[in-house]
XYZ file of N, CA, C and O in Angstrom:
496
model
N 0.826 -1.196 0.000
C 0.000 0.000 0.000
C 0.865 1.252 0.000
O 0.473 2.172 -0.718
N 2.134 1.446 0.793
C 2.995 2.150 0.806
C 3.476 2.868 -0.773
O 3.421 3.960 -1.339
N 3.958 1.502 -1.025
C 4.025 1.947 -2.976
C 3.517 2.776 -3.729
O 3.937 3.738 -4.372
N 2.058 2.040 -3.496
C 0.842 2.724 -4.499
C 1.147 4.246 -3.792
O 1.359 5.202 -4.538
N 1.157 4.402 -2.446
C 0.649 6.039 -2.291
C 1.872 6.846 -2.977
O 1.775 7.761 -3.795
N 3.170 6.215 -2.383
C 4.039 6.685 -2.990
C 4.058 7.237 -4.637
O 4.201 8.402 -5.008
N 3.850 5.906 -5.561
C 3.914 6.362 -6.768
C 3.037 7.071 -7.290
O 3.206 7.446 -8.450
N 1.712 7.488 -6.475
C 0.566 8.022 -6.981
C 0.852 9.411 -6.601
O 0.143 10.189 -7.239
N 1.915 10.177 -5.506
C 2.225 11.504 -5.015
C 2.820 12.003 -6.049
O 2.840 13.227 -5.917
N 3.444 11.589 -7.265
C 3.914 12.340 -8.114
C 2.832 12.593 -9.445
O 2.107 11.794 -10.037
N 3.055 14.029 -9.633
C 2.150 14.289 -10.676
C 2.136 13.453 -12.179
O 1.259 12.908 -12.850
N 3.823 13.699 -12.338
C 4.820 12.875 -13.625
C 3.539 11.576 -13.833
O 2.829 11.298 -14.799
N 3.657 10.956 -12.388
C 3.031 9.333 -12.475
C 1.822 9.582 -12.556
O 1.231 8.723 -13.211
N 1.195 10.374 -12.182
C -0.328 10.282 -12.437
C -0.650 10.944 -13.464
O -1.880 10.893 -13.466
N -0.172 11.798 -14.732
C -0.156 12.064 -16.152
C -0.120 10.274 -17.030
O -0.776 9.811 -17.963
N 0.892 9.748 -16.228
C 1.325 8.757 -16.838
C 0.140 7.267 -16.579
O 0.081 6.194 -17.179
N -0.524 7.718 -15.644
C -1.683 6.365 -15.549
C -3.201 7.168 -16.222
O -4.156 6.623 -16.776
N -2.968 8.660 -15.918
C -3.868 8.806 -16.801
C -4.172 9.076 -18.048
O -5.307 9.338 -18.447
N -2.709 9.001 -19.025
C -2.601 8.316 -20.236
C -3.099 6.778 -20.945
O -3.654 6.403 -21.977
N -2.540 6.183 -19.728
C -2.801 4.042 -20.094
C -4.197 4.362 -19.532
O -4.711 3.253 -19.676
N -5.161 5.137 -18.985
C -6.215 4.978 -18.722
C -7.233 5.337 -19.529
O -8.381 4.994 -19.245
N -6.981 6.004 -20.536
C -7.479 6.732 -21.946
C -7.242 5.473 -22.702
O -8.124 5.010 -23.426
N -5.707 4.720 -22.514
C -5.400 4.035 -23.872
C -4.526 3.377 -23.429
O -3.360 3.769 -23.474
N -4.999 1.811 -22.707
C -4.224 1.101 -22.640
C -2.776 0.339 -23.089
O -2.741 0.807 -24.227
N -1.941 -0.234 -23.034
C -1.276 -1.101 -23.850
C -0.060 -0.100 -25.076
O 0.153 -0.393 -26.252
N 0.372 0.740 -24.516
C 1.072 1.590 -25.217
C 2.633 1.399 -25.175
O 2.924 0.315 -24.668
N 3.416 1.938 -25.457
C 4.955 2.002 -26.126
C 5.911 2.875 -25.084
O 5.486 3.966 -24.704
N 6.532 2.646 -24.863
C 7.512 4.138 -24.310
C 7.819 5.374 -25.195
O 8.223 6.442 -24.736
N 7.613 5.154 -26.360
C 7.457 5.988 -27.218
C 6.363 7.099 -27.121
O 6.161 8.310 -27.034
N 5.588 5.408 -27.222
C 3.933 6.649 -27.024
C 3.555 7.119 -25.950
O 2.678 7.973 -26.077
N 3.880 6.891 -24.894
C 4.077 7.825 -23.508
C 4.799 8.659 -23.201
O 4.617 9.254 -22.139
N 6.129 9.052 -24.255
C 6.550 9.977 -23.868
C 6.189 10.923 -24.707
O 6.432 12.093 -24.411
N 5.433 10.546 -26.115
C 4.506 11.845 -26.825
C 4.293 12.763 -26.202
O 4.843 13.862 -26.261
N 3.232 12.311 -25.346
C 2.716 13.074 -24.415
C 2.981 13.920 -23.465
O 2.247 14.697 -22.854
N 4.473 13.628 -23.369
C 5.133 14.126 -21.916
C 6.060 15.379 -22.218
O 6.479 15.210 -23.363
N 6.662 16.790 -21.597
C 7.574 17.295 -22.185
C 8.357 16.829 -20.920
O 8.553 17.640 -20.015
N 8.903 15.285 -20.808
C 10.309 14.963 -20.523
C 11.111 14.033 -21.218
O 10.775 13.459 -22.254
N 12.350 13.880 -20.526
C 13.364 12.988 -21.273
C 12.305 11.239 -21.428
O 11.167 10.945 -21.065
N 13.117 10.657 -21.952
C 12.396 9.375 -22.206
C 13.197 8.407 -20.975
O 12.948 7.354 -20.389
N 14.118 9.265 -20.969
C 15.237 8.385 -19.474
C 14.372 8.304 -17.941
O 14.370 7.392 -17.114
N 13.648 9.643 -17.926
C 12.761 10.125 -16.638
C 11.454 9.378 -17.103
O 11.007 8.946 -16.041
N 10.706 9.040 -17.978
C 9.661 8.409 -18.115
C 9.677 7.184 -18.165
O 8.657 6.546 -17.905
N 10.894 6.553 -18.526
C 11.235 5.088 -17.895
C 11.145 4.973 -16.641
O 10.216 4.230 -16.326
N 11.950 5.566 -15.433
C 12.232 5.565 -14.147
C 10.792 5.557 -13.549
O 10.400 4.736 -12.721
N 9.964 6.704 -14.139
C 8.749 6.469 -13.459
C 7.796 5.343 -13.524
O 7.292 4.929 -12.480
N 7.493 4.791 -14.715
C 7.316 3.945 -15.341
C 7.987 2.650 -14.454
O 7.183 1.747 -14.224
N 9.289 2.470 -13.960
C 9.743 1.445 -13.031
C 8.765 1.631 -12.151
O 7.789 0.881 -12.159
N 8.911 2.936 -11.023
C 8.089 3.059 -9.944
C 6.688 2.338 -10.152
O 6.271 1.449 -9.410
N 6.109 2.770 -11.110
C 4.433 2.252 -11.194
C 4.276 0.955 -11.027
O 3.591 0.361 -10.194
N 5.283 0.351 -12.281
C 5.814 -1.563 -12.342
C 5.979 -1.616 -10.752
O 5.098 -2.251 -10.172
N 7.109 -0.965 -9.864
C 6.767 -1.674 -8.501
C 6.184 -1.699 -7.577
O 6.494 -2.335 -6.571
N 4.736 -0.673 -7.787
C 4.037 -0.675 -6.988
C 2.987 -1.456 -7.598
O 2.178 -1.914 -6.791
N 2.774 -1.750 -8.927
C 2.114 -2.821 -9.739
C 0.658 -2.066 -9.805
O -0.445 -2.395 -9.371
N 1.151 -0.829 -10.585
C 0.068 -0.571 -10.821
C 0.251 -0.143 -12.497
O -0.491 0.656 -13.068
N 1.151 -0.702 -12.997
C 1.519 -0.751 -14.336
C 1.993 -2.162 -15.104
O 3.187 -2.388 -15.297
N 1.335 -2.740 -15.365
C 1.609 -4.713 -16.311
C 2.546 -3.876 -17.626
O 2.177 -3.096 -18.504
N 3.721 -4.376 -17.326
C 4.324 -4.516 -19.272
C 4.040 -6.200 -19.850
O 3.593 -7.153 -19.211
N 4.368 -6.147 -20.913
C 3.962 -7.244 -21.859
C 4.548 -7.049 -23.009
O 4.119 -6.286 -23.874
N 5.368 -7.595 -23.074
C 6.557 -7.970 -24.297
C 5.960 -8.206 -25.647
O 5.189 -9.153 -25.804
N 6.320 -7.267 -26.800
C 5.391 -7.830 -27.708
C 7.098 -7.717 -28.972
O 7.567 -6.610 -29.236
N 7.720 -9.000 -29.536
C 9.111 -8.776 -29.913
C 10.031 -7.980 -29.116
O 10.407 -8.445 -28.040
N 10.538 -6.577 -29.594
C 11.270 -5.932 -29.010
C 10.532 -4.961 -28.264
O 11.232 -4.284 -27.511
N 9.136 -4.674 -28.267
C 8.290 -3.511 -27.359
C 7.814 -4.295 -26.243
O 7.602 -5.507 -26.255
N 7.660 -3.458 -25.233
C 7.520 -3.065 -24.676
C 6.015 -2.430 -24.232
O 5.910 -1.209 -24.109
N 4.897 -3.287 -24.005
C 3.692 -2.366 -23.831
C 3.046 -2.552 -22.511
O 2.926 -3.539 -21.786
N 2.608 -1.140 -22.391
C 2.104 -0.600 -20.768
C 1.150 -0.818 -20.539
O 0.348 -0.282 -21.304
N 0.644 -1.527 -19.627
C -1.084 -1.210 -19.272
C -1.206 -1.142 -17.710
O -0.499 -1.556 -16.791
N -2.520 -0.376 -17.790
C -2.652 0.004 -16.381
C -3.459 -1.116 -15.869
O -4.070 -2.006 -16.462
N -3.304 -0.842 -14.588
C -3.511 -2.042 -13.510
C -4.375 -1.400 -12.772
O -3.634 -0.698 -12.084
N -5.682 -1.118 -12.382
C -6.401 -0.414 -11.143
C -6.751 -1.651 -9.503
O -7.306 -1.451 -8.423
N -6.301 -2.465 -9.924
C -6.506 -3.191 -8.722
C -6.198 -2.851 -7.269
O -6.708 -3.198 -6.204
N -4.715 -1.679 -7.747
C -4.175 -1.004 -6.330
C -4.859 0.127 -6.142
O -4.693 0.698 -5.064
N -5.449 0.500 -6.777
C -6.291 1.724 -6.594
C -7.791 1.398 -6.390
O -8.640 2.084 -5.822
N -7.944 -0.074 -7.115
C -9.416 -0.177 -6.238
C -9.238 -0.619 -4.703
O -10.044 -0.437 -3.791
N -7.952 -1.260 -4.646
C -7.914 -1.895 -2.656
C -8.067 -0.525 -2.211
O -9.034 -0.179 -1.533
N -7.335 0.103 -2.495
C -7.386 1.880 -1.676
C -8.726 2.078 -1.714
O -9.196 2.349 -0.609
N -9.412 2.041 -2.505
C -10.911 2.468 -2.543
C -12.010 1.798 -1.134
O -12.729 2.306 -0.274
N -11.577 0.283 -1.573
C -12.329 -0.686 -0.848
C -11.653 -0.435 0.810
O -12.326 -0.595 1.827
N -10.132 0.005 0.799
C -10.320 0.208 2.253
C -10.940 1.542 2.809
O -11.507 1.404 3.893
N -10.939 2.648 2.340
C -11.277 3.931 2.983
C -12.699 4.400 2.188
O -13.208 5.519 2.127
N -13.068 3.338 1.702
C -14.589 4.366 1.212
C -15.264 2.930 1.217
O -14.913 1.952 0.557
N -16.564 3.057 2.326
C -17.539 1.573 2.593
C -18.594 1.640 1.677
O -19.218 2.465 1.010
N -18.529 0.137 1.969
C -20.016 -0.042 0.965
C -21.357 1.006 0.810
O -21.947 1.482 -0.160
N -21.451 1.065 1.670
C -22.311 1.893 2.042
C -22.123 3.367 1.665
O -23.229 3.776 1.313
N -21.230 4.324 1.585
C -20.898 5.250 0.603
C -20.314 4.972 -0.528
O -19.801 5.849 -1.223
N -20.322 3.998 -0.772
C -20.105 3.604 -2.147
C -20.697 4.266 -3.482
O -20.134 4.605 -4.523
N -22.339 4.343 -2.984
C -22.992 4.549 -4.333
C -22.939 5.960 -4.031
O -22.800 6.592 -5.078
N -23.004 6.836 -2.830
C -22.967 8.222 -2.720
C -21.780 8.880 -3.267
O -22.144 9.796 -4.005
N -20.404 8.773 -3.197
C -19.157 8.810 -3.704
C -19.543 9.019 -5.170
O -19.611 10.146 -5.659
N -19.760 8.051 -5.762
C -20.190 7.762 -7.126
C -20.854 8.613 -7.720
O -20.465 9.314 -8.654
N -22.328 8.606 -7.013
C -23.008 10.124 -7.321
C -22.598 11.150 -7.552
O -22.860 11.755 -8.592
N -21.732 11.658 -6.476
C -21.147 12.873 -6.443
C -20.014 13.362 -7.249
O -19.615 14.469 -7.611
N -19.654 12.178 -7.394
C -18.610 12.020 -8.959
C -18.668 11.832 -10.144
O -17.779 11.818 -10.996
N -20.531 11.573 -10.255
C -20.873 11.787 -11.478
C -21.303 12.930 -11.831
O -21.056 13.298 -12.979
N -21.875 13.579 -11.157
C -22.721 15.347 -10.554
C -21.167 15.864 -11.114
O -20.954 16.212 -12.275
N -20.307 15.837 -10.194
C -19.533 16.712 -10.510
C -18.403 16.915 -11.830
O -17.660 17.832 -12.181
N -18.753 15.339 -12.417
C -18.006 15.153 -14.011
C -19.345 15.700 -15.209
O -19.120 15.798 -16.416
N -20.370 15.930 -14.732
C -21.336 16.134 -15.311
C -21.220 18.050 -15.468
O -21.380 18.749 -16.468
N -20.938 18.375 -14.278
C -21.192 19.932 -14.323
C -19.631 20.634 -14.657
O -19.537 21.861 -14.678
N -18.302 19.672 -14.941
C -17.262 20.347 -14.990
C -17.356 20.273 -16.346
O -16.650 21.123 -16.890
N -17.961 19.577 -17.094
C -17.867 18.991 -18.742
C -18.804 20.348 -19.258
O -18.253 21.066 -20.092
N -20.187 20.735 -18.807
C -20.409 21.929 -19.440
C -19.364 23.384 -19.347
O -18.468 23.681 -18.555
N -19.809 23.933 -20.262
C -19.153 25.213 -20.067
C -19.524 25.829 -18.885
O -20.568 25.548 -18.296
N -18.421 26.968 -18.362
C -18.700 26.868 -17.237
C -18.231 28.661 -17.663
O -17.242 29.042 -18.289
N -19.462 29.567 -16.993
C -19.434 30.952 -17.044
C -18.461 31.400 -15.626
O -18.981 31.193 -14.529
N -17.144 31.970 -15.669
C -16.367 31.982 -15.022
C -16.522 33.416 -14.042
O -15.760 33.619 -13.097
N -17.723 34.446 -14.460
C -18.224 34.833 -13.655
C -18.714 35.060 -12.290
O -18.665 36.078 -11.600
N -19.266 33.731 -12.010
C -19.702 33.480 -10.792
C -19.473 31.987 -10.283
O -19.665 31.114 -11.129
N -19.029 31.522 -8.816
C -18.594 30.225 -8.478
C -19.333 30.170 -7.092
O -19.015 30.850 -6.116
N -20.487 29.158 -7.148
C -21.560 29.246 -6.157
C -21.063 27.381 -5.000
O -21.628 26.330 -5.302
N -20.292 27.419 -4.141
C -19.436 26.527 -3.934
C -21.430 26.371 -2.609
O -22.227 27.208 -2.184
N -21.321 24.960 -2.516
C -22.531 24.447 -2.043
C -22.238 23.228 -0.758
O -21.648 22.182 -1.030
N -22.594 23.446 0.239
C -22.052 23.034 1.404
C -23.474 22.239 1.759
O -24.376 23.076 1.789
N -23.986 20.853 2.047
C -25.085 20.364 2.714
C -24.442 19.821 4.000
O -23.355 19.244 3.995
N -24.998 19.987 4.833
C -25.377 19.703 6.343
C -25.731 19.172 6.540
O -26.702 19.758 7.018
N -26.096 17.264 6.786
C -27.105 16.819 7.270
C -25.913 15.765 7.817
O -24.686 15.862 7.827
N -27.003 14.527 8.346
C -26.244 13.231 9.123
C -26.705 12.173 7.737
O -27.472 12.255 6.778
N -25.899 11.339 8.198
C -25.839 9.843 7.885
C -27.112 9.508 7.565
O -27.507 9.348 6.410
N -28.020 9.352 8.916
C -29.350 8.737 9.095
C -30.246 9.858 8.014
O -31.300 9.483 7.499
N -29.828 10.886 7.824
C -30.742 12.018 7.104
C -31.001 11.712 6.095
O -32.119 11.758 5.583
N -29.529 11.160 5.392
C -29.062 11.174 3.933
C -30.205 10.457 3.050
O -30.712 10.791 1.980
N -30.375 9.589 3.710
C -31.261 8.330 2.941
C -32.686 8.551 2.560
O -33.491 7.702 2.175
N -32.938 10.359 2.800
C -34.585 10.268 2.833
C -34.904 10.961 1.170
O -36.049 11.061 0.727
N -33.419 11.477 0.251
C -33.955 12.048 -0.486
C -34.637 11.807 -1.594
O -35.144 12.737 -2.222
């Protein structure tokens, strides 16, 4: 678990899983398209991910292809977020991929705070 948090604190690495997460099964090549770094530094990180195993390579001749692994990121899930907020989490992460995707009038930012308990939640 140590790993995962570790390799997930760097931004570098989390550009880099949320590349194989768009598009699995890719190249070192094609990951460093994307990147403005050396291809030497996108290897290294690329190790890190492999040892926290949240990155599978798979030999295809002389390549080399990446895919992401979410299994360490779902245990993280399954330990700090319960069944039971499970589907609320979700909600709120769909609400809020829902309202960042429209345009958004930069005018005004109406930030929304609810108050209630646990036992409340369930009546809406």
């Amino acid at each position: 678990m140590d790993e995962v948090s570790k390799a997930l604190a760097d931004h570098s690495r989390r550009q880099l899983l949320d590349s194989l997460n768009a598009r699995s099964g890719q190249t070192l090549r094609e990951l460093c398209s994307g990147l403005e770094m050396a291809r030497q530094s996108v290897s290294k990180h690329l190790a890190m991910l492999e040892a926290a195993n949240l990155v599978t390579v798979v030999r295809r001749g002389r390549e080399k292809l990446h895919y992401l692994n979410a299994e360490p990121i779902n245990a993280i899930a399954d330990r700090w977020i319960s069944r039971y907020d499970r589907e609320r989490v979700r909600a709120l992460a769909d609400l809020k991929q829902a309202l960042e995707a429209s345009p958004v009038n930069n005018a005004f930012v109406y930030p929304t705070y609810i108050n209630t308990t646990p036992e409340n939640s369930g009546r809406a």
